[in-house]
Tab-separated table of C-alpha atoms in Angstrom:
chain	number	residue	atom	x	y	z
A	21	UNK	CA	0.000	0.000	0.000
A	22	UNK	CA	2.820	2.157	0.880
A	23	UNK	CA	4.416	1.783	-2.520
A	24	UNK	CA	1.863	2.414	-4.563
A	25	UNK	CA	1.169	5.737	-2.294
A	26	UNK	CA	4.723	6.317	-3.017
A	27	UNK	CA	4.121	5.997	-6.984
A	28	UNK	CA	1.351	8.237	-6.611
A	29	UNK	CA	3.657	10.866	-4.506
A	30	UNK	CA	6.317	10.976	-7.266
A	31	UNK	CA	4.236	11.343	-10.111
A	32	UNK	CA	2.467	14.194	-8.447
A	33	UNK	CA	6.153	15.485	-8.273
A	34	UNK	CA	6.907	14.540	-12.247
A	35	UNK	CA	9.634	12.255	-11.138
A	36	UNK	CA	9.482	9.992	-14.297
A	37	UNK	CA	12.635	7.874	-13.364
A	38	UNK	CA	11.242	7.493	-10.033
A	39	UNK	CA	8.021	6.196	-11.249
A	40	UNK	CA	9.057	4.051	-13.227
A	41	UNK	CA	11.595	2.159	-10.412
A	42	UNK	CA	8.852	2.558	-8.119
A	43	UNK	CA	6.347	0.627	-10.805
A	44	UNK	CA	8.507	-1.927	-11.257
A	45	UNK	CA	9.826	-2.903	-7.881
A	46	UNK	CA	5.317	-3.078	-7.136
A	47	UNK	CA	5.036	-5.470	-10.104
A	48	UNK	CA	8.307	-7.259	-8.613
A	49	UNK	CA	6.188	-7.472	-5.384
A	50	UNK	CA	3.428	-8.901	-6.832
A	51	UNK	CA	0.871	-6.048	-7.027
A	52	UNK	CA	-1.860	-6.825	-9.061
A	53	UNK	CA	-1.117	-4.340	-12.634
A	54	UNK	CA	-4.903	-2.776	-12.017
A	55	UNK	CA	-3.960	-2.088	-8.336
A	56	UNK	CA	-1.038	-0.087	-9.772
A	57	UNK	CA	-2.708	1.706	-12.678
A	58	UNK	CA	-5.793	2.479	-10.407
A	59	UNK	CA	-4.252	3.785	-6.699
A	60	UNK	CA	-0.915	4.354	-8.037
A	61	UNK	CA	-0.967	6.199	-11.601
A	62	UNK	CA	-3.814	7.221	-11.410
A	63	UNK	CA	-4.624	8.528	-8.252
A	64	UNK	CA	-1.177	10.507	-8.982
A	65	UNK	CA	-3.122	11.906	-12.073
A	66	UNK	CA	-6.105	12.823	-9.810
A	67	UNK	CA	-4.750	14.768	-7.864
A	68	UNK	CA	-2.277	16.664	-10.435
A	69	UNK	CA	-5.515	17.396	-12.519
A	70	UNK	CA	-7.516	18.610	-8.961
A	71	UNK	CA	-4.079	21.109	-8.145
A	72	UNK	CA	-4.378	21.731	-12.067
A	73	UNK	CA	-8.251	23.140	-11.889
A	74	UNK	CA	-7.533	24.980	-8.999
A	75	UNK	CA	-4.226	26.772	-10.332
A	76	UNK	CA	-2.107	25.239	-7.533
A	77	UNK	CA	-0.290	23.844	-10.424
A	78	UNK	CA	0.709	25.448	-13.503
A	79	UNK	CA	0.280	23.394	-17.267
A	80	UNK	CA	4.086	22.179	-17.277
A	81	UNK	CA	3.568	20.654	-13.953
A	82	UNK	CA	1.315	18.560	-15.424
A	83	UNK	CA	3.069	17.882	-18.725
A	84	UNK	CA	5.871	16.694	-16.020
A	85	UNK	CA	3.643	14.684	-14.203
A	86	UNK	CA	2.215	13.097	-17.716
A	87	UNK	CA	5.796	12.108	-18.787
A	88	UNK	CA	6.047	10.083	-15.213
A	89	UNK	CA	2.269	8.193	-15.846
A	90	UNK	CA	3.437	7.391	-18.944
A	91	UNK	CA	7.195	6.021	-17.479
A	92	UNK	CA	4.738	4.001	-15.304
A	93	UNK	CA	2.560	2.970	-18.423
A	94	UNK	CA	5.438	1.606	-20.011
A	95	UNK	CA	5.956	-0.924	-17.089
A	96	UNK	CA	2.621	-1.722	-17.105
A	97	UNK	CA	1.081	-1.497	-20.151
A	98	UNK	CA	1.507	-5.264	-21.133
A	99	UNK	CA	0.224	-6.799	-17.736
A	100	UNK	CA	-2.812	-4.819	-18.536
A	101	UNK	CA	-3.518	-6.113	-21.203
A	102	UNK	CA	-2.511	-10.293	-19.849
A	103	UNK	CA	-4.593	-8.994	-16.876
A	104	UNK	CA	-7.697	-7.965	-19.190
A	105	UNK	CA	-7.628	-4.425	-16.841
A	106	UNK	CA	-10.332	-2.402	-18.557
A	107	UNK	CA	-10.319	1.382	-18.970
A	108	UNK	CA	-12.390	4.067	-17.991
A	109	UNK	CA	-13.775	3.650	-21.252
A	110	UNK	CA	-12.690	5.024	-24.456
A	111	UNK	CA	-13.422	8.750	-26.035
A	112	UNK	CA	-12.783	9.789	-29.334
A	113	UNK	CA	-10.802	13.562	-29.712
A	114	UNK	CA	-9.684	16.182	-32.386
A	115	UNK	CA	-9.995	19.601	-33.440
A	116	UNK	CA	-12.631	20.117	-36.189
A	117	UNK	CA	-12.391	20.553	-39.738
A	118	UNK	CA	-10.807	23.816	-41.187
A	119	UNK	CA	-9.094	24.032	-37.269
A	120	UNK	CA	-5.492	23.380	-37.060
A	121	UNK	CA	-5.280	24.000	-33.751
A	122	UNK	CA	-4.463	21.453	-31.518
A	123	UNK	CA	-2.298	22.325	-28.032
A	124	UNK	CA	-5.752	22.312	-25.832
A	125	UNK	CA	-6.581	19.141	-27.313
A	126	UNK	CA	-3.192	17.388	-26.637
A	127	UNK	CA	-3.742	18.758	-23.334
A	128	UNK	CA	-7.296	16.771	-22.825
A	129	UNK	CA	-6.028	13.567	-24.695
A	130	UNK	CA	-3.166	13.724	-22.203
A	131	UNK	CA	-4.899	14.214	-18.836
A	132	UNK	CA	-7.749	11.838	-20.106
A	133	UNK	CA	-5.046	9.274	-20.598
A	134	UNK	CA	-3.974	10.487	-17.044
A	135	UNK	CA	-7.357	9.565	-15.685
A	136	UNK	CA	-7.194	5.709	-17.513
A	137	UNK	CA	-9.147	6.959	-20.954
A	138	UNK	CA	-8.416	5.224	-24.130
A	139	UNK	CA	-8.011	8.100	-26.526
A	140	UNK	CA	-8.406	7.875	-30.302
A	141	UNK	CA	-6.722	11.174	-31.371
A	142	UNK	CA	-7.668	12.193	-34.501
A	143	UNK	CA	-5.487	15.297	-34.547
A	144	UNK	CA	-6.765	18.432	-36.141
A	145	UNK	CA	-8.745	19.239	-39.357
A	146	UNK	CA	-10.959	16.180	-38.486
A	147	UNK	CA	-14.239	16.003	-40.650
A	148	UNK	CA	-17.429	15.140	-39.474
A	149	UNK	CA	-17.392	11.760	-40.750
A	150	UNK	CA	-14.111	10.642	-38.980
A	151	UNK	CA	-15.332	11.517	-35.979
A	152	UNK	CA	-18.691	9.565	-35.832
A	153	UNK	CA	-16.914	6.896	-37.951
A	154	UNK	CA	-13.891	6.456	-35.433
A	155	UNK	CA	-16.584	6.390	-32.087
A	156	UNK	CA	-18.714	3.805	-33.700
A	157	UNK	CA	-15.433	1.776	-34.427
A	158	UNK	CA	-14.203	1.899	-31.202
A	159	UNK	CA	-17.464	1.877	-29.499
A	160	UNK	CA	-16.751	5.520	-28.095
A	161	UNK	CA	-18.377	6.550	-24.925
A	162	UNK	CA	-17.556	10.021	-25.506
A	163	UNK	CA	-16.610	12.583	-28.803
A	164	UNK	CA	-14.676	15.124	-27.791
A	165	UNK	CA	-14.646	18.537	-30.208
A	166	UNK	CA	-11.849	21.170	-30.191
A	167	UNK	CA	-12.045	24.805	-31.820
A	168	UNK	CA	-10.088	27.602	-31.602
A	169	UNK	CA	-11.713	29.508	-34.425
A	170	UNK	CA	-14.980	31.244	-34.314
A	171	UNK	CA	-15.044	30.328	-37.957
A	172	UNK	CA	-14.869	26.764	-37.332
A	173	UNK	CA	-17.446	26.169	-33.926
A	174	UNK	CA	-20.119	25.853	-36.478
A	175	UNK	CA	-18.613	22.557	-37.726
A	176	UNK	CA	-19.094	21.555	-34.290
A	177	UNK	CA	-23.455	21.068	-34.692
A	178	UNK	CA	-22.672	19.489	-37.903
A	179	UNK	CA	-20.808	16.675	-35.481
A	180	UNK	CA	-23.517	16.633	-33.472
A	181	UNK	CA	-26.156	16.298	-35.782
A	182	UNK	CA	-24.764	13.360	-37.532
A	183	UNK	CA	-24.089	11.582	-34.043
A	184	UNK	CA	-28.161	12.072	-33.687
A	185	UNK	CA	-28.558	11.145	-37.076
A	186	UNK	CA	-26.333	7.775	-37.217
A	187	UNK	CA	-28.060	6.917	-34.101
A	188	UNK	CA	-24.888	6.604	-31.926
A	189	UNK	CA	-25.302	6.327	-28.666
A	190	UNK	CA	-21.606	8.412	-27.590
A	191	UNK	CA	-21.580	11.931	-25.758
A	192	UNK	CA	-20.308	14.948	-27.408
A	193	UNK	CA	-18.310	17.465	-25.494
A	194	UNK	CA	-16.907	20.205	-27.007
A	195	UNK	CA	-14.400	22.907	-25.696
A	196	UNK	CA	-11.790	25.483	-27.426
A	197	UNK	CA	-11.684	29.405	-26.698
A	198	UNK	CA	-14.691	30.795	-28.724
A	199	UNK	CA	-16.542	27.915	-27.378
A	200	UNK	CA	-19.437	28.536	-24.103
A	201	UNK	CA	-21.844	26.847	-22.435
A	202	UNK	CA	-24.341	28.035	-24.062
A	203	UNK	CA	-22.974	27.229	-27.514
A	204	UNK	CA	-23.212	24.140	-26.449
A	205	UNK	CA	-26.349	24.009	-25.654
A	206	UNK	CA	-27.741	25.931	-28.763
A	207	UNK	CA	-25.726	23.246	-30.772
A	208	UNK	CA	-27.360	20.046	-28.481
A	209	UNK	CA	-23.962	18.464	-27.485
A	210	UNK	CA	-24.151	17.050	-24.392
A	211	UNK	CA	-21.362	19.055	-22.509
A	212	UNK	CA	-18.881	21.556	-22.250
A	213	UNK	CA	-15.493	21.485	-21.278
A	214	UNK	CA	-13.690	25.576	-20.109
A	215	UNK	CA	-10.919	23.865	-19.483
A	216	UNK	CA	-8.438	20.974	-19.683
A	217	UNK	CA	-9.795	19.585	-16.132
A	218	UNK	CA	-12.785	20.563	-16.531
A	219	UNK	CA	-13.087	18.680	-19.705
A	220	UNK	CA	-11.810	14.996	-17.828
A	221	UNK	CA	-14.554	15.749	-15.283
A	222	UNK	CA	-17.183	16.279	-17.656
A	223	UNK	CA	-16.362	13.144	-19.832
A	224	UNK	CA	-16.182	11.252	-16.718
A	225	UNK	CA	-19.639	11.920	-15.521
A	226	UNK	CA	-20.634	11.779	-19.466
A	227	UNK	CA	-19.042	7.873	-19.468
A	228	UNK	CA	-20.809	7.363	-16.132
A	229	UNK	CA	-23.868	8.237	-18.179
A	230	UNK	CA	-24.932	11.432	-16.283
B	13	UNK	CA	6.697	41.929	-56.457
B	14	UNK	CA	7.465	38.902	-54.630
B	15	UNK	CA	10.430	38.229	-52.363
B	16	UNK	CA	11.393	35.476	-50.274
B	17	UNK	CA	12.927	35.462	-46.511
B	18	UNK	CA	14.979	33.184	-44.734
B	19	UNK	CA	16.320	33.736	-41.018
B	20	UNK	CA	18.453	31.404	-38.984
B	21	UNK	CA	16.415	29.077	-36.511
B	22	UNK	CA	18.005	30.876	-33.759
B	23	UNK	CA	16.639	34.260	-35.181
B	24	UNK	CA	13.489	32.741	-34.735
B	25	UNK	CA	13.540	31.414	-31.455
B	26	UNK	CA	10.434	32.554	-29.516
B	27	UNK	CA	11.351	33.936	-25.892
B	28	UNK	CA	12.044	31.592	-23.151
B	29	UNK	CA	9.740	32.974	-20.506
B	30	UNK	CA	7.168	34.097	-23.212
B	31	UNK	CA	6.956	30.010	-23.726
B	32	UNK	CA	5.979	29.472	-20.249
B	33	UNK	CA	3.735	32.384	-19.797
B	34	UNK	CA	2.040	31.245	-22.538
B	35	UNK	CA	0.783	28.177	-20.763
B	36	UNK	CA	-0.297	29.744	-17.822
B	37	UNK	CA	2.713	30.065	-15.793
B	38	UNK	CA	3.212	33.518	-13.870
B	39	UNK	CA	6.327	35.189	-14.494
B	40	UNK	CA	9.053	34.934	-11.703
B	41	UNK	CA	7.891	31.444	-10.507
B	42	UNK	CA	10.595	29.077	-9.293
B	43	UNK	CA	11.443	26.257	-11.928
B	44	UNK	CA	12.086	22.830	-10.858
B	45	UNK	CA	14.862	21.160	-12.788
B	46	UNK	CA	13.185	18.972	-14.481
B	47	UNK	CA	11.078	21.375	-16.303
B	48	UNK	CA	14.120	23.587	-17.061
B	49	UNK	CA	15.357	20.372	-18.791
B	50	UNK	CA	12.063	19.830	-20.478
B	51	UNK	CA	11.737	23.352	-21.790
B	52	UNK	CA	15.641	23.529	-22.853
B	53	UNK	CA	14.878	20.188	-24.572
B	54	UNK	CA	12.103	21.481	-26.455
B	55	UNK	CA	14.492	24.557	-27.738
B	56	UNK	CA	17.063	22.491	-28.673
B	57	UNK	CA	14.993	20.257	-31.163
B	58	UNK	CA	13.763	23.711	-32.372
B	59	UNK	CA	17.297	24.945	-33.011
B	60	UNK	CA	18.224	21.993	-34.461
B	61	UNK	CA	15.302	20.995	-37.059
B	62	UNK	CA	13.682	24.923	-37.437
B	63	UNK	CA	13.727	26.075	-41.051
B	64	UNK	CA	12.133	29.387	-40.661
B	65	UNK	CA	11.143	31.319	-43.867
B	66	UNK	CA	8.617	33.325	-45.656
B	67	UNK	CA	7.475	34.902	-48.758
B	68	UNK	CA	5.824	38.032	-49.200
B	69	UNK	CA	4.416	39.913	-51.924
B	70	UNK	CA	2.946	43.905	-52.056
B	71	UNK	CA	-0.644	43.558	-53.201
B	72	UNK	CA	-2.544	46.920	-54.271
B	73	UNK	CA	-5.722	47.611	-52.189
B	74	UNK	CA	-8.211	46.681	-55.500
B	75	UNK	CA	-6.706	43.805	-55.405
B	76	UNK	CA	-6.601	42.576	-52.142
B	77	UNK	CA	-9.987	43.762	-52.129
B	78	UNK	CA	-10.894	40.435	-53.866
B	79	UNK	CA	-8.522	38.390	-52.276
B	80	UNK	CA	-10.092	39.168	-49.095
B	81	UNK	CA	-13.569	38.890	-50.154
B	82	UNK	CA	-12.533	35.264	-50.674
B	83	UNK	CA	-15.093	33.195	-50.984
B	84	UNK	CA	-17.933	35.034	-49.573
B	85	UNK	CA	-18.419	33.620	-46.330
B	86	UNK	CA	-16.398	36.889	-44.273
B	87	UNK	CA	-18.706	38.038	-41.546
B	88	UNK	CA	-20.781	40.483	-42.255
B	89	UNK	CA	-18.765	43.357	-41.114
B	90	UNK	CA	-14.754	42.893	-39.819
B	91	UNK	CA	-12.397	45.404	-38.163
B	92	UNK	CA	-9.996	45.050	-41.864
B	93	UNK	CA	-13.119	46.205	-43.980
B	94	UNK	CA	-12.256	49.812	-41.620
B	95	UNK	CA	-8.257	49.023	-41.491
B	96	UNK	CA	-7.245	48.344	-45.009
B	97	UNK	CA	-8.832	51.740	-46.543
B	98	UNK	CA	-6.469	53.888	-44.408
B	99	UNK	CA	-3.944	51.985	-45.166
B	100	UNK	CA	-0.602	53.213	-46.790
B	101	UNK	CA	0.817	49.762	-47.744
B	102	UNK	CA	-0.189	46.260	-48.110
B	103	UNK	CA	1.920	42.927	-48.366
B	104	UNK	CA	0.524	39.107	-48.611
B	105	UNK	CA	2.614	37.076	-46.830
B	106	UNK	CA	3.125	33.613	-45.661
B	107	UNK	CA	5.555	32.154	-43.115
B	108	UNK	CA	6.465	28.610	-41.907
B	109	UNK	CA	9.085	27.226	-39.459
B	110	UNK	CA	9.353	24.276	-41.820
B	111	UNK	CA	8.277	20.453	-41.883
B	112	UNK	CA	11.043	18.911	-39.679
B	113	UNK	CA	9.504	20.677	-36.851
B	114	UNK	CA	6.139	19.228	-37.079
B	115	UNK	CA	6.962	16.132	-38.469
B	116	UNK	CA	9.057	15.640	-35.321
B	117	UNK	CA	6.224	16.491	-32.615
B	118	UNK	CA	3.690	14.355	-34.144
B	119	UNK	CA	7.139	11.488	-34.033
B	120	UNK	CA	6.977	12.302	-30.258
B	121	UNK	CA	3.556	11.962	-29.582
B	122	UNK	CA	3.544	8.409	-31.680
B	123	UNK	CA	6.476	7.727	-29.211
B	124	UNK	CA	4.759	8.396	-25.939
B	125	UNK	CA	6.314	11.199	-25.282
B	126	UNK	CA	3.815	13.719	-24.937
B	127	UNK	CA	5.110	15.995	-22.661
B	128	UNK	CA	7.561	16.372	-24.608
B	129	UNK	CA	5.919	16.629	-28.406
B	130	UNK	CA	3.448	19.195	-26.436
B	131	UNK	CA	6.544	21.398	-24.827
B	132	UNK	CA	8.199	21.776	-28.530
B	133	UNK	CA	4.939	22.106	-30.018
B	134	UNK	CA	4.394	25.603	-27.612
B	135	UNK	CA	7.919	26.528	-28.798
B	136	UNK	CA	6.929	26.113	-32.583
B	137	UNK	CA	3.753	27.273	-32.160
B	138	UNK	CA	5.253	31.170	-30.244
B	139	UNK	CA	7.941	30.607	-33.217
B	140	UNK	CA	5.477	30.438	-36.210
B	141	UNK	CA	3.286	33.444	-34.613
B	142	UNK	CA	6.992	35.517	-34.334
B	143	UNK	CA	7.203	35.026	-37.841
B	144	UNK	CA	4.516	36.757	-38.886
B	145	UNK	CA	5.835	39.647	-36.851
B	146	UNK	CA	9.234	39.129	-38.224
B	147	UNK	CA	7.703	39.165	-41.745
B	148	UNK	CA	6.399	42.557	-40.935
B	149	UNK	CA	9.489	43.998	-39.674
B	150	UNK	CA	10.895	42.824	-43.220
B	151	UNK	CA	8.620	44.982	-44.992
B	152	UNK	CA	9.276	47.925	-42.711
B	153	UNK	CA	12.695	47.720	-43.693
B	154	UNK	CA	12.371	47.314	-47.404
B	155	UNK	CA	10.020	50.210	-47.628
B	156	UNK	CA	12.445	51.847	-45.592
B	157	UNK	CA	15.629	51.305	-47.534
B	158	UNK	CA	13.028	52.686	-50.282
B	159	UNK	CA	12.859	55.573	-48.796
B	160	UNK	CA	8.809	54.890	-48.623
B	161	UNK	CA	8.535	54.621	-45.340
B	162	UNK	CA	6.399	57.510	-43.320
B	163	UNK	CA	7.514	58.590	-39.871
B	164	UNK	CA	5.407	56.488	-37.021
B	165	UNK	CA	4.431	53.569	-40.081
B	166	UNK	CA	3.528	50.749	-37.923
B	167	UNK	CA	3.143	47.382	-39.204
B	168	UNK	CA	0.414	44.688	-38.204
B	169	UNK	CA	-0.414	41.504	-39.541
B	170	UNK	CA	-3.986	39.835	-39.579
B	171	UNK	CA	-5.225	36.504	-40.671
B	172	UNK	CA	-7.440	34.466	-42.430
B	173	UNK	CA	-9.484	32.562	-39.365
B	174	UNK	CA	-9.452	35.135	-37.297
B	175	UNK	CA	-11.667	38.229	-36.882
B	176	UNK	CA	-14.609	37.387	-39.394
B	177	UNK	CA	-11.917	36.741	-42.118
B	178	UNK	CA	-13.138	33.139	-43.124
B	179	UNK	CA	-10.588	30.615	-43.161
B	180	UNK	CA	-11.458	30.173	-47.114
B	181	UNK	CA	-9.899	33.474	-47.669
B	182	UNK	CA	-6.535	31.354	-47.661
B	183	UNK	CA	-7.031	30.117	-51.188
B	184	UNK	CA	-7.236	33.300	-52.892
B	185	UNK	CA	-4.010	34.214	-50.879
B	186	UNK	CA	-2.219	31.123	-52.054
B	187	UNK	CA	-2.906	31.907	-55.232
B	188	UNK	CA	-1.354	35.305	-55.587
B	189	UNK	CA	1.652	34.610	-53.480
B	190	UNK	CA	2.478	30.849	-54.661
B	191	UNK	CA	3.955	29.865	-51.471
B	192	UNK	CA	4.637	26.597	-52.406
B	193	UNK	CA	7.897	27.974	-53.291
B	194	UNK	CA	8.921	27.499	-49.914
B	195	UNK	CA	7.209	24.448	-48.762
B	196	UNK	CA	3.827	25.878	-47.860
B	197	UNK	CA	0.779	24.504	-49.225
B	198	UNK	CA	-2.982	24.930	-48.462
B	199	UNK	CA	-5.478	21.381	-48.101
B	200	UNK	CA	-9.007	21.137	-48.797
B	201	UNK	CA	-9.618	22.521	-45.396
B	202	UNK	CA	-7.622	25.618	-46.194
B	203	UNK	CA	-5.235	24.644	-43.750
B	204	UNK	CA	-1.716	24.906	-44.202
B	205	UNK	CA	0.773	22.501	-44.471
B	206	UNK	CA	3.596	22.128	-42.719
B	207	UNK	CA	1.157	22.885	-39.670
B	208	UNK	CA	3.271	25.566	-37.778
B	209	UNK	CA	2.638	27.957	-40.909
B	210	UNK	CA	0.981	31.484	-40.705
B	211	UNK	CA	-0.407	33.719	-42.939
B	212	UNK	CA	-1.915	36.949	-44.021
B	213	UNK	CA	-1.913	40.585	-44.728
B	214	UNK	CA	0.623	43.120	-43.210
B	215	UNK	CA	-0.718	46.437	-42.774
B	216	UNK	CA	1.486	49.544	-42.711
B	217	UNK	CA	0.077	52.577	-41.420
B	218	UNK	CA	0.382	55.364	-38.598
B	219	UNK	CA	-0.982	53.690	-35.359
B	220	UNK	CA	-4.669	55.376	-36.029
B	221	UNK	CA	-4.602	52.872	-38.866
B	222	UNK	CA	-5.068	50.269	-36.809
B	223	UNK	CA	-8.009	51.484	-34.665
B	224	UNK	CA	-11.236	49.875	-34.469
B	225	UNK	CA	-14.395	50.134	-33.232
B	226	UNK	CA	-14.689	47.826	-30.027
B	227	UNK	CA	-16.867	44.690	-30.953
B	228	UNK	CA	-18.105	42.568	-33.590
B	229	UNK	CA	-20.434	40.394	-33.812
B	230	UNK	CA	-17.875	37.326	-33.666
B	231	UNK	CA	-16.084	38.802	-30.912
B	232	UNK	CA	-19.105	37.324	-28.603
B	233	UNK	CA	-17.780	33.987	-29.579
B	234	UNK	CA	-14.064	34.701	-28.570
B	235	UNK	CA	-12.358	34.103	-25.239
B	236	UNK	CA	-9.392	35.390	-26.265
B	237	UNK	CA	-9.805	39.350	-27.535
B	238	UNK	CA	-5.948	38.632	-28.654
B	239	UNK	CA	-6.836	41.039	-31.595
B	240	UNK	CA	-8.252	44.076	-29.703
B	241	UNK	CA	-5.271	43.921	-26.997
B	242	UNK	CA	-2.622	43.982	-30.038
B	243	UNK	CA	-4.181	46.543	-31.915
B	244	UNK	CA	-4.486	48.962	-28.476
B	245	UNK	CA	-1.096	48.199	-28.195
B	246	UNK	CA	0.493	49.983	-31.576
B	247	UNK	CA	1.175	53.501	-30.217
């Protein structure tokens, strides 16, 4: 118990090397790899993304702390997968068509990873299409939609509407500067994200089906 | 005419600190090691695989006219639409810190690393933006050495994407500057290619040039008011 309080301790810190000792003497020790993921890695990500939303942290304390859950991940990764561990479930990310911008959504993709996500990334300039394609491939839970451009959020409904219109059953969250609450509303998605953090919390409760 | 620029990657370099305040960090905050190694990381792949350059191209106002029209979809009224007319030069211009750069941070990302591919993709992203001030200064100094440069000429540039000029606007641009000369093309999205690429017109005027009216319609949408803050600031 110690050690994986220990893991979570020096990820909070962004001590990658320590992590991934620390990972590797618990999987020497027997620790089941979920036990690890869950109250080591994870937790660690918890609470980096909780300092994170309320500016205790700063964004490269987090990028530090990312590079340590994924030193950990590396340990891990294939006992997860012997061990059948399932995610929090899987959501499906990019910045919209005609938007190349794509540093927010890194950010999300990386802290959703943080909080045990599977993340398709479909980068930037992502038509409608891909994304409703890609969620009903992977059996999404959640769509995520980036914008920096207030002449791009309009591609944002068009996601929407085809997720209504193909019938699938994944949440749409969208986020980006020009983007509010109520655009998100006016536009039906299902949430909206004002920040990095924010946005994990809000597909969390969205995968929990609130 | 046309002309072409090329600067050194360290030339280029964005500003250190200006990095980190860009994601949120307040200015005289003590650094832990490890993310003054991350950060000095992230500049070194810059310096080592940046391949800054632009090319720019004077465009009469009748002209530009149409190129900025675009494809109809502008807003219906934009703070350029009151800029351009007072005007006393216009250039096109494009600008790109080069492929390597962002062939290399989506590398990173495919390798796990994402703390890293994000940290140089801040650096290339303040780079590309620096650019399009760099471009600017260019001009300034080629009107200058023309002996066509007014006392207090300032020099902004604006984009397609941003303030009610539609992202479409790019392919009339393309078109009269052929940047593909220097590595820059446009996709079906308008977007450019490499990624850390920017674009646009620089204005040259006296600082009253680049007053506008407060708000647009558009600026409702926009968190940032990046625009309004930059134009207040040429004095």
């Amino acid at each position: 118990m110690d050690l994986l309080k220990s893991i979570a301790e020096s990820l909070e810190h962004g001590d990658d090397e320590r992590v991934h000792a620390l990972v590797t003497e618990a999987v020497a020790a027997g620790l089941p790899a979920g036990d690890v993921l869950n109250q080591g890695l994870i937790a660690g990500m918890g609470v980096v993304g909780e300092q994170f939303r309320l500016r205790e942290i700063f964004l490269p304390d987090v990028l530090l702390a990312a590079r340590a859950m994924y030193a950990g991940l590396d340990v891990l990764k294939p006992l997860l997968a012997r061990d059948g561990v399932p995610t929090a479930g899987t959501v499906v990310i990019g910045s919209v068509q005609g938007d190349l911008h794509d540093i927010g959504k890194n950010l999300v993709g990386i802290m959703l990873k943080g909080a045990g996500f599977e993340v398709v990334d479909l980068g930037n300039d992502v038509a409608p299409e891909r994304f409703v394609d890609a969620a009903a491939r992977s059996g999404a839970a959640v769509i995520g939609l980036s914008a920096l451009l207030t002449t791009t959020m309009s591609v944002m409904k068009d996601v929407v509407d085809l997720v209504k219109a193909r019938g699938l059953k994944a949440r749409v969250i969208v986020g980006g500067a020009p983007v509010s609450e109520a655009f998100a509303k006016d536009i039906g998605a299902d949430a909206y994200g004002f920040d990095a953090a924010n946005a994990v919390d809000r597909v969390k409760a969205l995968a929990a089906g609130a | 005419m046309k002309w072409t620029v090329e600067w050194t990657a360290a030339a280029s370099t964005p500003d250190w600190n200006q990095v980190l305040r860009s994601q949120g960090l307040p200015e005289g905050e003590a650094l832990p090691t490890r993310l003054v190694g991350l950060v000095d990381a992230a500049f070194e792949r810059y310096l080592a695989l940046a391949e800054p350059r632009a090319i720019l191209g004077f465009v009469e106002p009748d002209v530009f006219a149409g190129i900025y029209r675009g494809e109809g979809l502008n807003s219906h009224e934009t703070p350029l639409e009151s800029i351009v007319p007072r005007a006393s030069r216009l250039a096109l211009f494009v600008a790109t810190v080069g492929q390597r750069l962002s062939a290399e941070i989506g590398d990173l990302f495919a390798r796990h690393q994402p703390a890293a591919g994000y940290m140089l993709d801040a650096v290339a992203s303040e780079a590309a933006d620096g650019l399009a001030y760099a471009a600017g200064r260019e001009l300034l100094a080629r009107l200058q050495d023309a002996g066509e440069l007014a006392n207090g000429a300032r020099v902004l540039p604006y984009s397609p994407g941003y303030c009610g000029w539609h992202v479409s606007g790019q392919r009339k641009l393309f078109a009269f500057l052929g940047p593909e000369t220097i590595g820059v093309t446009l996709n079906q999205s308008c977007l450019m290619q490499p990624l850390k690429s920017v674009s646009g017109v620089l204005v040259v005027g006296d600082s009253a040039t680049h007053r506008v009216h407060p708000t647009y319609s558009f600026c409702d949408h926009c968190g940032t008011k990046q625009c309004r803050e930059r134009m207040a600031s040429v004095k």
